[in-house]
CSV table of C-alpha atoms in Angstrom, one decimal:
chain,number,residue,atom,x,y,z
A,1,MET,CA,-0.7,-50.6,8.8
A,2,PHE,CA,1.5,-48.7,11.4
A,3,GLY,CA,4.2,-51.3,11.0
A,4,LEU,CA,2.3,-54.1,12.7
A,5,THR,CA,2.7,-57.5,11.4
A,6,PHE,CA,0.7,-60.8,12.2
A,7,GLU,CA,3.3,-61.8,14.6
A,8,LYS,CA,3.1,-58.4,16.7
A,9,LEU,CA,-0.6,-58.5,16.6
A,10,PHE,CA,-0.6,-62.1,17.9
A,11,LEU,CA,2.0,-61.2,20.6
A,12,VAL,CA,-0.2,-58.2,21.7
A,13,ALA,CA,-3.2,-60.5,22.0
A,14,VAL,CA,-1.3,-63.2,23.9
A,15,ILE,CA,-0.2,-60.6,26.3
A,16,ALA,CA,-3.7,-59.0,26.7
A,17,GLY,CA,-5.0,-62.6,27.3
A,18,PHE,CA,-2.7,-63.0,30.3
A,19,LEU,CA,-3.4,-59.3,31.6
A,20,LEU,CA,-7.1,-59.4,31.2
A,21,GLY,CA,-7.7,-63.2,32.0
A,22,PRO,CA,-9.9,-65.7,30.2
A,23,SER,CA,-13.0,-64.4,32.1
A,24,ARG,CA,-12.7,-60.6,31.1
A,25,LEU,CA,-11.1,-61.1,27.5
A,26,PRO,CA,-14.4,-61.9,25.6
A,27,GLY,CA,-16.0,-58.7,27.0
A,28,TYR,CA,-13.0,-56.6,25.9
A,29,ALA,CA,-13.0,-58.1,22.5
A,30,ARG,CA,-16.6,-57.2,21.8
A,31,LYS,CA,-15.7,-53.6,22.9
A,32,LEU,CA,-12.9,-53.5,20.6
A,33,ALA,CA,-15.0,-54.9,17.6
A,34,HIS,CA,-17.8,-52.3,18.4
A,35,GLY,CA,-15.1,-49.6,18.2
A,36,VAL,CA,-13.7,-50.8,15.0
A,37,ARG,CA,-17.4,-50.8,13.6
A,38,SER,CA,-18.2,-47.5,15.0
A,39,LEU,CA,-14.8,-46.0,13.4
A,40,ARG,CA,-15.7,-47.6,10.0
A,41,ASP,CA,-19.0,-46.1,10.2
A,42,PHE,CA,-17.8,-42.7,11.1
A,43,VAL,CA,-15.4,-42.7,8.0
A,44,ASP,CA,-18.2,-44.0,5.8
A,45,THR,CA,-20.7,-41.3,6.8
A,46,THR,CA,-17.8,-38.7,6.5
A,47,ARG,CA,-17.1,-39.9,3.1
A,48,THR,CA,-20.8,-39.7,2.1
A,49,GLU,CA,-21.2,-36.0,3.6
A,50,ALA,CA,-18.0,-34.9,1.6
A,51,GLU,CA,-19.3,-36.4,-1.5
A,52,GLN,CA,-22.6,-34.6,-1.2
A,53,GLU,CA,-21.0,-31.2,-0.2
A,54,MET,CA,-18.5,-31.3,-3.0
A,55,GLY,CA,-20.7,-32.9,-5.5
A,56,VAL,CA,-18.0,-35.2,-6.8
A,57,LYS,CA,-17.7,-38.9,-6.1
A,58,LEU,CA,-14.6,-40.0,-4.0
A,59,ARG,CA,-13.8,-43.0,-5.7
A,60,ARG,CA,-10.8,-45.1,-4.0
A,61,SER,CA,-9.2,-45.9,-7.3
A,62,GLU,CA,-9.0,-42.1,-8.3
A,63,TRP,CA,-7.4,-41.3,-5.0
A,64,GLU,CA,-4.9,-44.2,-5.1
A,65,SER,CA,-3.8,-43.0,-8.6
A,66,ILE,CA,-2.9,-39.6,-7.1
A,67,ASP,CA,0.7,-39.4,-5.7
A,68,LEU,CA,0.1,-37.5,-2.7
A,69,ARG,CA,3.8,-37.7,-1.7
A,70,GLN,CA,4.5,-34.9,-4.4
A,71,TYR,CA,3.2,-32.4,-2.0
A,72,ASP,CA,5.3,-33.4,0.9
A,73,PRO,CA,7.4,-30.3,1.9
A,74,ARG,CA,10.5,-32.5,2.4
A,75,ARG,CA,10.3,-33.9,-0.8
A,76,ILE,CA,9.8,-30.5,-2.8
A,77,VAL,CA,12.8,-29.0,-0.9
A,78,ARG,CA,15.0,-32.1,-1.7
A,79,ASP,CA,13.9,-32.1,-5.4
A,80,ALA,CA,14.8,-28.3,-5.6
A,81,LEU,CA,18.1,-28.8,-4.0
A,82,ASN,CA,18.8,-31.7,-6.2
A,83,GLU,CA,17.9,-29.5,-9.4
A,84,MET,CA,20.4,-26.8,-8.3
A,85,ASP,CA,23.3,-29.4,-7.8
A,86,ALA,CA,22.5,-30.6,-11.3
A,87,GLN,CA,22.8,-27.4,-12.8
A,88,PRO,CA,26.2,-26.1,-13.8
A,89,SER,CA,27.6,-23.8,-11.1
A,90,ASP,CA,28.2,-20.3,-11.7
A,91,ALA,CA,31.9,-20.7,-11.1
A,92,LEU,CA,33.9,-17.7,-11.4
A,93,PRO,CA,36.0,-17.9,-14.8
A,94,GLU,CA,39.6,-17.8,-14.9
A,95,ASP,CA,39.6,-14.1,-15.2
A,96,ALA,CA,37.6,-13.7,-12.1
A,97,PRO,CA,40.3,-11.9,-10.3
A,98,PHE,CA,40.5,-9.1,-13.0
A,99,ALA,CA,36.9,-8.9,-13.0
A,100,GLU,CA,36.6,-8.5,-9.1
A,101,ALA,CA,39.5,-6.0,-9.1
A,102,VAL,CA,37.3,-3.5,-10.9
A,103,THR,CA,35.1,-3.4,-7.7
A,104,VAL,CA,38.1,-3.2,-5.2
A,105,ARG,CA,38.6,0.3,-3.9
A,106,PRO,CA,42.0,1.6,-3.0
A,107,GLY,CA,42.7,1.1,0.7
A,108,GLN,CA,40.0,-1.7,1.0
A,109,LYS,CA,41.0,-4.3,3.6
A,110,TYR,CA,38.5,-7.1,2.9
A,111,LEU,CA,37.2,-8.7,-0.1
A,112,VAL,CA,33.5,-9.9,0.0
A,113,THR,CA,32.9,-13.1,-2.2
A,114,GLY,CA,30.1,-15.7,-2.2
A,115,THR,CA,26.5,-15.5,-2.2
A,116,SER,CA,24.6,-12.8,-0.2
A,117,SER,CA,23.4,-15.6,2.0
A,118,HIS,CA,26.7,-16.6,2.6
A,119,PRO,CA,29.2,-14.1,2.2
A,120,LYS,CA,32.9,-15.0,2.6
A,121,ARG,CA,35.5,-12.1,3.8
A,122,ILE,CA,38.9,-12.5,2.4
A,123,LEU,CA,41.7,-10.2,3.8
A,124,ILE,CA,43.2,-8.6,0.8
A,125,ALA,CA,46.6,-8.5,2.4
A,126,SER,CA,46.4,-12.4,2.5
A,127,LEU,CA,46.1,-12.6,-1.3
A,128,PRO,CA,49.5,-13.2,-3.3
A,129,GLU,CA,51.2,-10.0,-4.2
A,130,SER,CA,50.6,-10.6,-8.0
A,131,ASP,CA,46.8,-10.8,-7.3
A,132,PRO,CA,45.0,-7.9,-9.3
A,133,ARG,CA,42.5,-7.6,-6.4
A,134,ARG,CA,45.5,-6.8,-4.2
A,135,ILE,CA,47.4,-4.5,-6.5
A,136,ALA,CA,43.9,-2.5,-7.1
A,137,ALA,CA,43.5,-2.2,-3.2
A,138,GLU,CA,47.2,-0.9,-2.8
A,139,VAL,CA,46.9,1.6,-5.4
A,140,ASP,CA,47.1,5.3,-4.3
A,141,PRO,CA,44.0,7.3,-5.0
A,142,ALA,CA,46.1,10.1,-6.5
A,143,LYS,CA,47.6,7.7,-8.8
A,144,CYS,CA,44.5,6.2,-9.5
A,145,GLU,CA,43.1,9.3,-11.0
A,146,SER,CA,46.2,9.8,-13.4
A,147,VAL,CA,45.8,6.3,-14.6
A,148,VAL,CA,42.1,6.9,-15.4
A,149,THR,CA,42.8,10.0,-17.3
A,150,VAL,CA,45.5,8.3,-19.1
A,151,GLU,CA,43.3,5.5,-20.0
A,152,LYS,CA,40.9,8.0,-21.2
A,153,THR,CA,43.0,9.7,-23.9
């Protein structure tokens, strides 16, 4: 309970004995016992009132069988992140540069990749010269129209 072991409680009792002295220690021990009893009575009356209001018996064995840690927000987030890591990533296929080249406009300076929450801007001029995304950005708009009309026929 609260990480207190018997040794720690014994040490606290010895220190209290020295601080309070032998004359006042029995009185404080009685007050502590009275406080523990009143706390126990409070818990019992609260439990009976809750049982009466809900109309259901609150059995300790049933409460202990329920894993309340499953409702811990930290655990929920950790499990969700682990599930995302376990799923195969939607990595771009090998022909991804060709698929992205379709979205590149002539004269575009940056290529935006990544997710919407973590976008990554790549300077098109930093791509290799043979990269289709760089070629698509360097195409002259006038030539682009002629290429489109040629492809349609």
